[in-house]
PDB file of C-alpha atoms in Angstrom:
ATOM      1  CA  UNK A   1      14.843 -24.892   5.578  1.00 45.00           C
ATOM      2  CA  UNK A   2      11.924 -22.694   4.114  1.00 52.00           C
ATOM      3  CA  UNK A   3       8.387 -24.133   4.199  1.00 57.00           C
ATOM      4  CA  UNK A   4       6.066 -24.819   1.301  1.00 49.00           C
ATOM      5  CA  UNK A   5       3.917 -21.520   1.080  1.00 56.00           C
ATOM      6  CA  UNK A   6       0.524 -21.812   2.623  1.00 61.00           C
ATOM      7  CA  UNK A   7      -2.507 -21.733   0.194  1.00 65.00           C
ATOM      8  CA  UNK A   8      -2.949 -17.958  -0.368  1.00 74.00           C
ATOM      9  CA  UNK A   9      -6.210 -17.909  -2.182  1.00 82.00           C
ATOM     10  CA  UNK A  10      -5.276 -15.135  -4.555  1.00 88.00           C
ATOM     11  CA  UNK A  11      -3.211 -17.256  -6.921  1.00 88.00           C
ATOM     12  CA  UNK A  12      -3.660 -16.099 -10.618  1.00 91.00           C
ATOM     13  CA  UNK A  13      -6.081 -13.318  -9.567  1.00 95.00           C
ATOM     14  CA  UNK A  14      -5.852  -9.554 -10.158  1.00 97.00           C
ATOM     15  CA  UNK A  15      -4.714  -7.350  -7.173  1.00 98.00           C
ATOM     16  CA  UNK A  16      -6.655  -4.208  -7.653  1.00 98.00           C
ATOM     17  CA  UNK A  17      -7.510  -3.505  -4.186  1.00 97.00           C
ATOM     18  CA  UNK A  18      -8.187  -5.121  -0.796  1.00 97.00           C
ATOM     19  CA  UNK A  19     -11.980  -5.088  -0.574  1.00 94.00           C
ATOM     20  CA  UNK A  20     -12.222  -8.374  -2.353  1.00 92.00           C
ATOM     21  CA  UNK A  21      -9.854 -10.087   0.145  1.00 96.00           C
ATOM     22  CA  UNK A  22     -10.890 -12.194   3.167  1.00 96.00           C
ATOM     23  CA  UNK A  23      -9.371 -12.134   6.730  1.00 96.00           C
ATOM     24  CA  UNK A  24      -8.005 -15.575   5.856  1.00 95.00           C
ATOM     25  CA  UNK A  25      -6.130 -14.244   2.814  1.00 95.00           C
ATOM     26  CA  UNK A  26      -4.656 -11.568   4.922  1.00 97.00           C
ATOM     27  CA  UNK A  27      -3.502 -14.167   7.436  1.00 96.00           C
ATOM     28  CA  UNK A  28      -1.884 -16.145   4.570  1.00 95.00           C
ATOM     29  CA  UNK A  29      -0.220 -13.035   3.346  1.00 96.00           C
ATOM     30  CA  UNK A  30       1.263 -12.232   6.744  1.00 97.00           C
ATOM     31  CA  UNK A  31       2.431 -15.874   7.243  1.00 96.00           C
ATOM     32  CA  UNK A  32       4.145 -15.873   3.911  1.00 96.00           C
ATOM     33  CA  UNK A  33       5.725 -12.367   4.128  1.00 97.00           C
ATOM     34  CA  UNK A  34       7.134 -13.134   7.510  1.00 97.00           C
ATOM     35  CA  UNK A  35       8.678 -16.295   6.168  1.00 95.00           C
ATOM     36  CA  UNK A  36      10.159 -14.489   3.247  1.00 96.00           C
ATOM     37  CA  UNK A  37      11.684 -11.935   5.236  1.00 97.00           C
ATOM     38  CA  UNK A  38      13.066 -14.360   7.979  1.00 96.00           C
ATOM     39  CA  UNK A  39      14.474 -16.716   5.314  1.00 93.00           C
ATOM     40  CA  UNK A  40      15.722 -14.373   2.632  1.00 89.00           C
ATOM     41  CA  UNK A  41      18.781 -16.352   1.520  1.00 89.00           C
ATOM     42  CA  UNK A  42      17.066 -19.749   1.431  1.00 92.00           C
ATOM     43  CA  UNK A  43      14.309 -18.137  -0.891  1.00 90.00           C
ATOM     44  CA  UNK A  44      16.914 -16.659  -3.241  1.00 90.00           C
ATOM     45  CA  UNK A  45      18.445 -20.240  -3.557  1.00 92.00           C
ATOM     46  CA  UNK A  46      15.047 -21.740  -3.981  1.00 92.00           C
ATOM     47  CA  UNK A  47      14.019 -19.213  -6.910  1.00 95.00           C
ATOM     48  CA  UNK A  48      10.322 -20.161  -6.994  1.00 95.00           C
ATOM     49  CA  UNK A  49       9.655 -17.673  -9.669  1.00 96.00           C
ATOM     50  CA  UNK A  50      12.527 -18.827 -12.029  1.00 96.00           C
ATOM     51  CA  UNK A  51      11.386 -18.045 -15.675  1.00 96.00           C
ATOM     52  CA  UNK A  52       8.634 -15.759 -14.615  1.00 97.00           C
ATOM     53  CA  UNK A  53       8.396 -12.117 -15.573  1.00 98.00           C
ATOM     54  CA  UNK A  54       6.681  -9.008 -14.404  1.00 98.00           C
ATOM     55  CA  UNK A  55       5.857  -6.001 -16.829  1.00 97.00           C
ATOM     56  CA  UNK A  56       5.911  -2.803 -14.818  1.00 97.00           C
ATOM     57  CA  UNK A  57       4.019   0.357 -16.365  1.00 95.00           C
ATOM     58  CA  UNK A  58       4.724   3.485 -14.475  1.00 93.00           C
ATOM     59  CA  UNK A  59       2.783   6.705 -15.399  1.00 91.00           C
ATOM     60  CA  UNK A  60       3.872   8.199 -11.974  1.00 89.00           C
ATOM     61  CA  UNK A  61       7.286   8.600 -10.397  1.00 88.00           C
ATOM     62  CA  UNK A  62       8.176   5.768  -8.002  1.00 93.00           C
ATOM     63  CA  UNK A  63      11.054   4.773  -5.581  1.00 95.00           C
ATOM     64  CA  UNK A  64       9.548   2.075  -3.243  1.00 96.00           C
ATOM     65  CA  UNK A  65       7.055   0.528  -5.624  1.00 97.00           C
ATOM     66  CA  UNK A  66       9.552   0.285  -8.373  1.00 96.00           C
ATOM     67  CA  UNK A  67      12.614  -0.944  -6.457  1.00 97.00           C
ATOM     68  CA  UNK A  68      10.495  -3.349  -4.296  1.00 98.00           C
ATOM     69  CA  UNK A  69       8.804  -5.076  -7.248  1.00 98.00           C
ATOM     70  CA  UNK A  70      11.919  -5.181  -9.412  1.00 98.00           C
ATOM     71  CA  UNK A  71      14.213  -6.422  -6.612  1.00 98.00           C
ATOM     72  CA  UNK A  72      11.675  -8.737  -5.102  1.00 98.00           C
ATOM     73  CA  UNK A  73      11.199 -10.515  -8.576  1.00 98.00           C
ATOM     74  CA  UNK A  74      15.014 -10.885  -8.985  1.00 97.00           C
ATOM     75  CA  UNK A  75      15.298 -12.336  -5.396  1.00 96.00           C
ATOM     76  CA  UNK A  76      12.552 -14.807  -6.073  1.00 97.00           C
ATOM     77  CA  UNK A  77      14.313 -15.887  -9.451  1.00 96.00           C
ATOM     78  CA  UNK A  78      12.204 -13.841 -11.867  1.00 97.00           C
ATOM     79  CA  UNK A  79      12.705 -10.850 -13.933  1.00 97.00           C
ATOM     80  CA  UNK A  80      11.083  -7.509 -14.053  1.00 98.00           C
ATOM     81  CA  UNK A  81      10.827  -4.926 -17.060  1.00 96.00           C
ATOM     82  CA  UNK A  82      10.349  -1.193 -16.427  1.00 93.00           C
ATOM     83  CA  UNK A  83       7.810  -0.121 -19.105  1.00 90.00           C
ATOM     84  CA  UNK A  84       7.594   3.651 -19.444  1.00 79.00           C
ATOM     85  CA  UNK A  85       4.400   4.732 -21.045  1.00 77.00           C
ATOM     86  CA  UNK A  86       6.305   6.951 -23.419  1.00 75.00           C
ATOM     87  CA  UNK A  87       8.433   3.952 -24.392  1.00 77.00           C
ATOM     88  CA  UNK A  88       5.380   1.751 -25.255  1.00 81.00           C
ATOM     89  CA  UNK A  89       2.848   2.296 -28.077  1.00 80.00           C
ATOM     90  CA  UNK A  90       0.533   3.566 -25.361  1.00 77.00           C
ATOM     91  CA  UNK A  91       2.341   6.728 -25.660  1.00 65.00           C
ATOM     92  CA  UNK A  92       1.320   6.884 -29.327  1.00 73.00           C
ATOM     93  CA  UNK A  93      -2.354   6.051 -28.833  1.00 82.00           C
ATOM     94  CA  UNK A  94      -2.540   2.325 -28.718  1.00 90.00           C
ATOM     95  CA  UNK A  95      -5.545   1.357 -26.618  1.00 92.00           C
ATOM     96  CA  UNK A  96      -5.013  -0.207 -23.051  1.00 92.00           C
ATOM     97  CA  UNK A  97      -7.044  -3.181 -24.162  1.00 95.00           C
ATOM     98  CA  UNK A  98      -4.572  -4.010 -27.105  1.00 94.00           C
ATOM     99  CA  UNK A  99      -1.732  -3.340 -24.719  1.00 94.00           C
ATOM    100  CA  UNK A 100      -3.084  -5.747 -22.212  1.00 95.00           C
ATOM    101  CA  UNK A 101      -3.722  -8.539 -24.769  1.00 97.00           C
ATOM    102  CA  UNK A 102      -0.111  -8.079 -26.093  1.00 96.00           C
ATOM    103  CA  UNK A 103       1.548  -8.075 -22.752  1.00 96.00           C
ATOM    104  CA  UNK A 104      -0.325 -11.212 -21.781  1.00 98.00           C
ATOM    105  CA  UNK A 105       1.349 -13.208 -24.454  1.00 98.00           C
ATOM    106  CA  UNK A 106       4.905 -11.933 -23.271  1.00 98.00           C
ATOM    107  CA  UNK A 107       4.905 -11.588 -19.397  1.00 98.00           C
ATOM    108  CA  UNK A 108       3.329 -13.499 -16.463  1.00 98.00           C
ATOM    109  CA  UNK A 109       1.809 -10.425 -14.617  1.00 98.00           C
ATOM    110  CA  UNK A 110       1.450  -6.699 -15.194  1.00 98.00           C
ATOM    111  CA  UNK A 111       2.002  -3.969 -12.385  1.00 98.00           C
ATOM    112  CA  UNK A 112       0.679  -0.585 -13.220  1.00 97.00           C
ATOM    113  CA  UNK A 113       1.214   2.731 -11.193  1.00 96.00           C
ATOM    114  CA  UNK A 114      -1.042   5.277 -12.780  1.00 95.00           C
ATOM    115  CA  UNK A 115      -3.680   8.144 -12.088  1.00 93.00           C
ATOM    116  CA  UNK A 116      -6.875   6.756 -13.062  1.00 95.00           C
ATOM    117  CA  UNK A 117      -8.295   3.710 -11.222  1.00 97.00           C
ATOM    118  CA  UNK A 118     -10.443   2.889 -14.113  1.00 97.00           C
ATOM    119  CA  UNK A 119      -7.473   2.495 -16.429  1.00 95.00           C
ATOM    120  CA  UNK A 120      -6.283  -0.314 -14.029  1.00 97.00           C
ATOM    121  CA  UNK A 121      -9.737  -2.067 -14.167  1.00 97.00           C
ATOM    122  CA  UNK A 122      -9.720  -1.786 -17.797  1.00 97.00           C
ATOM    123  CA  UNK A 123      -6.319  -3.293 -18.162  1.00 96.00           C
ATOM    124  CA  UNK A 124      -7.296  -6.116 -15.856  1.00 97.00           C
ATOM    125  CA  UNK A 125     -10.433  -6.894 -17.688  1.00 98.00           C
ATOM    126  CA  UNK A 126      -8.612  -7.177 -21.010  1.00 97.00           C
ATOM    127  CA  UNK A 127      -5.577  -9.076 -19.794  1.00 98.00           C
ATOM    128  CA  UNK A 128      -5.395 -12.880 -19.275  1.00 98.00           C
ATOM    129  CA  UNK A 129      -2.630 -12.732 -16.624  1.00 98.00           C
ATOM    130  CA  UNK A 130      -2.703 -11.090 -13.173  1.00 98.00           C
ATOM    131  CA  UNK A 131      -2.702  -7.128 -13.004  1.00 98.00           C
ATOM    132  CA  UNK A 132      -1.540  -5.558  -9.961  1.00 98.00           C
ATOM    133  CA  UNK A 133      -2.414  -2.021  -8.846  1.00 98.00           C
ATOM    134  CA  UNK A 134       0.829  -0.328  -7.887  1.00 98.00           C
ATOM    135  CA  UNK A 135      -1.016   2.959  -7.024  1.00 97.00           C
ATOM    136  CA  UNK A 136      -4.123   4.866  -8.425  1.00 97.00           C
ATOM    137  CA  UNK A 137      -5.721   8.049  -7.037  1.00 96.00           C
ATOM    138  CA  UNK A 138      -8.272   5.783  -5.434  1.00 97.00           C
ATOM    139  CA  UNK A 139      -6.286   3.034  -3.704  1.00 98.00           C
ATOM    140  CA  UNK A 140      -2.648   2.037  -2.811  1.00 98.00           C
ATOM    141  CA  UNK A 141      -3.096  -1.569  -1.776  1.00 98.00           C
ATOM    142  CA  UNK A 142       0.446  -2.648  -2.149  1.00 98.00           C
ATOM    143  CA  UNK A 143       1.362  -0.005   0.582  1.00 98.00           C
ATOM    144  CA  UNK A 144      -1.089  -1.379   2.946  1.00 98.00           C
ATOM    145  CA  UNK A 145       0.302  -4.775   2.697  1.00 98.00           C
ATOM    146  CA  UNK A 146       3.492  -3.281   4.053  1.00 98.00           C
ATOM    147  CA  UNK A 147       1.616  -1.369   6.546  1.00 98.00           C
ATOM    148  CA  UNK A 148      -0.057  -4.417   7.967  1.00 98.00           C
ATOM    149  CA  UNK A 149       3.169  -6.291   8.130  1.00 98.00           C
ATOM    150  CA  UNK A 150       4.965  -3.655   9.912  1.00 98.00           C
ATOM    151  CA  UNK A 151       2.033  -3.193  12.521  1.00 98.00           C
ATOM    152  CA  UNK A 152       2.040  -7.002  13.092  1.00 98.00           C
ATOM    153  CA  UNK A 153       5.831  -6.854  13.637  1.00 98.00           C
ATOM    154  CA  UNK A 154       5.646  -4.110  16.197  1.00 98.00           C
ATOM    155  CA  UNK A 155       2.396  -4.845  17.879  1.00 98.00           C
ATOM    156  CA  UNK A 156       1.680  -8.594  17.623  1.00 98.00           C
ATOM    157  CA  UNK A 157      -1.914  -9.589  17.393  1.00 97.00           C
ATOM    158  CA  UNK A 158      -3.769  -6.899  15.451  1.00 97.00           C
ATOM    159  CA  UNK A 159      -7.458  -7.784  16.387  1.00 97.00           C
ATOM    160  CA  UNK A 160      -8.371  -4.921  18.770  1.00 98.00           C
ATOM    161  CA  UNK A 161      -5.612  -2.754  18.323  1.00 98.00           C
ATOM    162  CA  UNK A 162      -6.121   1.087  17.413  1.00 98.00           C
ATOM    163  CA  UNK A 163      -4.544   2.834  14.554  1.00 98.00           C
ATOM    164  CA  UNK A 164      -5.155   6.562  14.076  1.00 99.00           C
ATOM    165  CA  UNK A 165      -4.731   8.301  10.728  1.00 98.00           C
ATOM    166  CA  UNK A 166      -4.334  11.967  10.427  1.00 98.00           C
ATOM    167  CA  UNK A 167      -4.211  14.030   7.291  1.00 98.00           C
ATOM    168  CA  UNK A 168      -5.601  13.672   3.823  1.00 97.00           C
ATOM    169  CA  UNK A 169      -8.363  11.341   2.830  1.00 97.00           C
ATOM    170  CA  UNK A 170      -6.454   9.897   0.041  1.00 97.00           C
ATOM    171  CA  UNK A 171      -5.521   6.661  -1.692  1.00 97.00           C
ATOM    172  CA  UNK A 172      -3.307   5.486   1.188  1.00 98.00           C
ATOM    173  CA  UNK A 173      -6.002   5.872   3.790  1.00 98.00           C
ATOM    174  CA  UNK A 174      -8.635   4.196   1.548  1.00 98.00           C
ATOM    175  CA  UNK A 175      -6.402   0.999   1.412  1.00 98.00           C
ATOM    176  CA  UNK A 176      -5.503   1.342   5.137  1.00 98.00           C
ATOM    177  CA  UNK A 177      -9.328   1.390   5.949  1.00 98.00           C
ATOM    178  CA  UNK A 178      -9.805  -1.863   3.967  1.00 98.00           C
ATOM    179  CA  UNK A 179      -6.911  -3.566   5.639  1.00 98.00           C
ATOM    180  CA  UNK A 180      -7.695  -2.363   9.161  1.00 98.00           C
ATOM    181  CA  UNK A 181     -11.260  -3.887   8.705  1.00 98.00           C
ATOM    182  CA  UNK A 182      -9.868  -7.120   7.504  1.00 98.00           C
ATOM    183  CA  UNK A 183      -7.661  -7.478  10.532  1.00 98.00           C
ATOM    184  CA  UNK A 184     -10.289  -6.474  13.242  1.00 98.00           C
ATOM    185  CA  UNK A 185      -8.466  -3.248  14.140  1.00 98.00           C
ATOM    186  CA  UNK A 186      -9.978  -0.016  15.198  1.00 98.00           C
ATOM    187  CA  UNK A 187      -9.064   2.755  12.811  1.00 98.00           C
ATOM    188  CA  UNK A 188      -9.771   6.378  13.852  1.00 98.00           C
ATOM    189  CA  UNK A 189      -9.452   8.975  11.243  1.00 99.00           C
ATOM    190  CA  UNK A 190      -9.055  12.776  11.201  1.00 98.00           C
ATOM    191  CA  UNK A 191      -9.107  15.029   8.321  1.00 98.00           C
ATOM    192  CA  UNK A 192      -9.918  18.584   7.810  1.00 97.00           C
ATOM    193  CA  UNK A 193     -13.322  19.549   6.431  1.00 97.00           C
ATOM    194  CA  UNK A 194     -13.423  18.901   2.723  1.00 96.00           C
ATOM    195  CA  UNK A 195     -10.774  16.317   2.772  1.00 97.00           C
ATOM    196  CA  UNK A 196     -12.644  13.351   4.249  1.00 98.00           C
ATOM    197  CA  UNK A 197     -12.203   9.765   2.819  1.00 98.00           C
ATOM    198  CA  UNK A 198     -14.410   8.556   0.056  1.00 98.00           C
ATOM    199  CA  UNK A 199     -17.964   7.494   1.333  1.00 98.00           C
ATOM    200  CA  UNK A 200     -17.914   4.540  -1.046  1.00 98.00           C
ATOM    201  CA  UNK A 201     -14.738   3.209   0.465  1.00 98.00           C
ATOM    202  CA  UNK A 202     -16.061   3.945   3.873  1.00 98.00           C
ATOM    203  CA  UNK A 203     -18.994   1.685   3.025  1.00 98.00           C
ATOM    204  CA  UNK A 204     -16.920  -1.015   1.780  1.00 98.00           C
ATOM    205  CA  UNK A 205     -14.747  -0.940   4.994  1.00 98.00           C
ATOM    206  CA  UNK A 206     -17.817  -0.882   7.203  1.00 98.00           C
ATOM    207  CA  UNK A 207     -19.132  -3.964   5.374  1.00 97.00           C
ATOM    208  CA  UNK A 208     -15.939  -5.832   5.933  1.00 97.00           C
ATOM    209  CA  UNK A 209     -15.806  -4.592   9.574  1.00 98.00           C
ATOM    210  CA  UNK A 210     -19.158  -6.307  10.477  1.00 96.00           C
ATOM    211  CA  UNK A 211     -17.707  -9.682  10.005  1.00 95.00           C
ATOM    212  CA  UNK A 212     -14.379  -8.973  11.781  1.00 97.00           C
ATOM    213  CA  UNK A 213     -15.455  -6.713  14.624  1.00 97.00           C
ATOM    214  CA  UNK A 214     -13.238  -3.827  13.413  1.00 98.00           C
ATOM    215  CA  UNK A 215     -14.489  -0.148  13.886  1.00 98.00           C
ATOM    216  CA  UNK A 216     -13.954   2.878  12.051  1.00 98.00           C
ATOM    217  CA  UNK A 217     -14.532   6.291  13.588  1.00 98.00           C
ATOM    218  CA  UNK A 218     -13.933   9.946  12.400  1.00 98.00           C
ATOM    219  CA  UNK A 219     -13.278  13.184  14.066  1.00 98.00           C
ATOM    220  CA  UNK A 220     -12.066  16.631  12.758  1.00 98.00           C
ATOM    221  CA  UNK A 221     -10.081  16.778  16.018  1.00 98.00           C
ATOM    222  CA  UNK A 222      -6.765  14.812  15.603  1.00 98.00           C
ATOM    223  CA  UNK A 223      -6.049  15.030  19.243  1.00 98.00           C
ATOM    224  CA  UNK A 224      -9.409  13.122  19.821  1.00 98.00           C
ATOM    225  CA  UNK A 225      -8.560  10.642  17.198  1.00 98.00           C
ATOM    226  CA  UNK A 226      -5.210   9.747  18.541  1.00 98.00           C
ATOM    227  CA  UNK A 227      -6.275   9.265  22.159  1.00 98.00           C
ATOM    228  CA  UNK A 228      -5.032   5.574  23.095  1.00 98.00           C
ATOM    229  CA  UNK A 229      -3.716   4.714  19.718  1.00 98.00           C
ATOM    230  CA  UNK A 230      -1.172   1.971  19.294  1.00 98.00           C
ATOM    231  CA  UNK A 231       0.008   3.553  16.017  1.00 99.00           C
ATOM    232  CA  UNK A 232      -0.236   7.163  14.381  1.00 99.00           C
ATOM    233  CA  UNK A 233      -0.227   7.242  10.665  1.00 99.00           C
ATOM    234  CA  UNK A 234      -0.031  10.189   8.253  1.00 98.00           C
ATOM    235  CA  UNK A 235       0.901  11.017   4.569  1.00 98.00           C
ATOM    236  CA  UNK A 236       1.699  14.000   2.593  1.00 96.00           C
ATOM    237  CA  UNK A 237      -0.851  16.768   2.400  1.00 94.00           C
ATOM    238  CA  UNK A 238      -0.339  17.261  -1.478  1.00 84.00           C
ATOM    239  CA  UNK A 239       0.001  14.035  -3.398  1.00 78.00           C
ATOM    240  CA  UNK A 240       1.359  13.612  -6.768  1.00 65.00           C
ATOM    241  CA  UNK A 241      -0.797  15.485  -9.235  1.00 66.00           C
ATOM    242  CA  UNK A 242      -1.854  18.013  -6.529  1.00 69.00           C
ATOM    243  CA  UNK A 243       1.143  20.117  -6.638  1.00 73.00           C
ATOM    244  CA  UNK A 244      -0.818  23.388  -7.728  1.00 75.00           C
ATOM    245  CA  UNK A 245      -2.911  22.800  -4.528  1.00 82.00           C
ATOM    246  CA  UNK A 246       0.005  22.769  -2.168  1.00 83.00           C
ATOM    247  CA  UNK A 247      -0.408  26.401  -0.834  1.00 89.00           C
ATOM    248  CA  UNK A 248      -4.307  25.834  -0.231  1.00 93.00           C
ATOM    249  CA  UNK A 249      -3.772  22.429   1.370  1.00 94.00           C
ATOM    250  CA  UNK A 250      -0.906  23.810   3.704  1.00 94.00           C
ATOM    251  CA  UNK A 251      -3.445  26.253   5.056  1.00 94.00           C
ATOM    252  CA  UNK A 252      -6.184  23.762   5.221  1.00 95.00           C
ATOM    253  CA  UNK A 253      -4.137  21.168   7.107  1.00 97.00           C
ATOM    254  CA  UNK A 254      -2.751  23.661   9.651  1.00 95.00           C
ATOM    255  CA  UNK A 255      -3.196  21.872  13.038  1.00 96.00           C
ATOM    256  CA  UNK A 256      -3.138  18.369  11.556  1.00 98.00           C
ATOM    257  CA  UNK A 257       0.578  17.878  11.795  1.00 98.00           C
ATOM    258  CA  UNK A 258       1.813  14.756  13.629  1.00 98.00           C
ATOM    259  CA  UNK A 259       4.119  16.326  16.460  1.00 98.00           C
ATOM    260  CA  UNK A 260       5.272  15.313  19.797  1.00 98.00           C
ATOM    261  CA  UNK A 261       2.089  16.819  21.205  1.00 98.00           C
ATOM    262  CA  UNK A 262      -0.144  14.766  19.192  1.00 98.00           C
ATOM    263  CA  UNK A 263       1.953  11.494  19.726  1.00 98.00           C
ATOM    264  CA  UNK A 264       1.535  12.270  23.460  1.00 98.00           C
ATOM    265  CA  UNK A 265      -2.295  11.607  22.992  1.00 98.00           C
ATOM    266  CA  UNK A 266      -1.457   8.115  21.756  1.00 98.00           C
ATOM    267  CA  UNK A 267      -0.245   5.183  24.176  1.00 98.00           C
ATOM    268  CA  UNK A 268       3.315   5.635  25.397  1.00 98.00           C
ATOM    269  CA  UNK A 269       4.654   2.814  23.232  1.00 98.00           C
ATOM    270  CA  UNK A 270       2.714   3.922  20.089  1.00 98.00           C
ATOM    271  CA  UNK A 271       4.509   3.719  16.843  1.00 98.00           C
ATOM    272  CA  UNK A 272       4.678   6.347  14.025  1.00 99.00           C
ATOM    273  CA  UNK A 273       4.004   5.310  10.368  1.00 99.00           C
ATOM    274  CA  UNK A 274       4.324   7.335   7.004  1.00 98.00           C
ATOM    275  CA  UNK A 275       4.402   5.715   3.680  1.00 97.00           C
ATOM    276  CA  UNK A 276       7.060   8.196   2.397  1.00 97.00           C
ATOM    277  CA  UNK A 277       8.402  10.494   0.966  1.00 96.00           C
ATOM    278  CA  UNK A 278       7.797  12.826   3.989  1.00 97.00           C
ATOM    279  CA  UNK A 279       7.996  16.412   4.323  1.00 96.00           C
ATOM    280  CA  UNK A 280       9.457  17.440   7.752  1.00 97.00           C
ATOM    281  CA  UNK A 281       7.841  20.358   9.175  1.00 97.00           C
ATOM    282  CA  UNK A 282       4.503  19.935   7.279  1.00 96.00           C
ATOM    283  CA  UNK A 283       2.608  16.605   7.820  1.00 98.00           C
ATOM    284  CA  UNK A 284       5.152  15.609  10.442  1.00 98.00           C
ATOM    285  CA  UNK A 285       7.745  17.108  12.652  1.00 98.00           C
ATOM    286  CA  UNK A 286      11.384  16.071  12.544  1.00 98.00           C
ATOM    287  CA  UNK A 287      11.467  15.099  16.059  1.00 98.00           C
ATOM    288  CA  UNK A 288       8.605  12.534  15.430  1.00 98.00           C
ATOM    289  CA  UNK A 289       9.755  11.095  12.119  1.00 98.00           C
ATOM    290  CA  UNK A 290      13.414  10.941  13.302  1.00 98.00           C
ATOM    291  CA  UNK A 291      12.622   9.925  16.853  1.00 98.00           C
ATOM    292  CA  UNK A 292      12.389   6.638  18.729  1.00 98.00           C
ATOM    293  CA  UNK A 293       8.759   6.011  18.088  1.00 98.00           C
ATOM    294  CA  UNK A 294       9.194   6.159  14.213  1.00 98.00           C
ATOM    295  CA  UNK A 295       9.220   2.716  12.202  1.00 98.00           C
ATOM    296  CA  UNK A 296       9.032   4.489   8.843  1.00 98.00           C
ATOM    297  CA  UNK A 297      12.122   2.772   7.434  1.00 98.00           C
ATOM    298  CA  UNK A 298      11.020  -0.588   8.691  1.00 98.00           C
ATOM    299  CA  UNK A 299       7.711   0.167   6.841  1.00 98.00           C
ATOM    300  CA  UNK A 300       9.646   1.084   3.807  1.00 98.00           C
ATOM    301  CA  UNK A 301      11.704  -2.243   3.933  1.00 98.00           C
ATOM    302  CA  UNK A 302       8.521  -4.154   4.305  1.00 98.00           C
ATOM    303  CA  UNK A 303       7.381  -2.934   0.723  1.00 98.00           C
ATOM    304  CA  UNK A 304       9.993  -5.401  -0.410  1.00 98.00           C
ATOM    305  CA  UNK A 305       8.892  -8.351   1.800  1.00 98.00           C
ATOM    306  CA  UNK A 306       5.140  -7.596   1.129  1.00 98.00           C
ATOM    307  CA  UNK A 307       5.600  -7.389  -2.700  1.00 98.00           C
ATOM    308  CA  UNK A 308       7.542 -10.605  -2.740  1.00 97.00           C
ATOM    309  CA  UNK A 309       4.729 -12.372  -0.818  1.00 97.00           C
ATOM    310  CA  UNK A 310       2.029 -10.979  -3.053  1.00 97.00           C
ATOM    311  CA  UNK A 311       4.175 -11.942  -6.237  1.00 97.00           C
ATOM    312  CA  UNK A 312       4.697 -15.567  -4.883  1.00 96.00           C
ATOM    313  CA  UNK A 313       1.056 -15.820  -4.169  1.00 95.00           C
ATOM    314  CA  UNK A 314       0.123 -14.756  -7.414  1.00 96.00           C
ATOM    315  CA  UNK A 315       2.573 -16.543  -9.653  1.00 95.00           C
ATOM    316  CA  UNK A 316       4.120 -19.716  -8.093  1.00 85.00           C
ATOM    317  CA  UNK A 317       3.130 -22.756 -10.113  1.00 65.00           C
TER     318      UNK A 317
END
């Protein structure tokens, strides 16, 4: 039998980023996500979100975000609508504020995956229903929820564990910084010069870490950053919208590939993480991502269970 969900603390709220969460909310999320994953069939039968709907606005291509939210809503008894900007009046100049007010009359929550973080905050300010950040250039908090679920499954208690991130100081890293700080992890970061994470995000994460005992460290030497790590994480060197920078970035990131030599700096039982899509031979070697230490497809699957936990916490009556 499934249990009654623990109090999440984020019911009815927006999910724009993780900086506003507490360690207790992360614990509640992990409890709920693990329960949903372990008892999938019972939750489908229970259908706790029956009659609830999610409007999904995609300004960027998506595989994992779209499928995990759409399938997640269906498995919880709800319904998801894919709303392409060009199919909405947004594509003809309707304001984001008017769109937010209209959608608030139709659906129970809005997911948006877009370029500008300020667009998400504007949408949330005007909407009277929860708004979920499905990715912006600043943060990718939904990915971080799947990351922490994967780490907890493979490494158990997270407090005191070391995760190393090598690569671009991008939105994925920013949300990883927040969630690592919230769970008391030690996050070591290595990027090339000029590609460091946002100082504002660093300050937010350090502020959280003061209360949890987490630490953040930085080195331009990826081998130094990976020493003794329980997990090694990377992402693409050129994200969506940066395609014209690919040649420049490939040159700048030379030496930052996660290969077997770099994994050897971590603990023997270290796991490899990547949010996908991945480019073998660039940010990661094929022998690492397709090797025994890789848990990238567990991580991808966990997008579904993480999104279901988030949706249930936000929307259950």
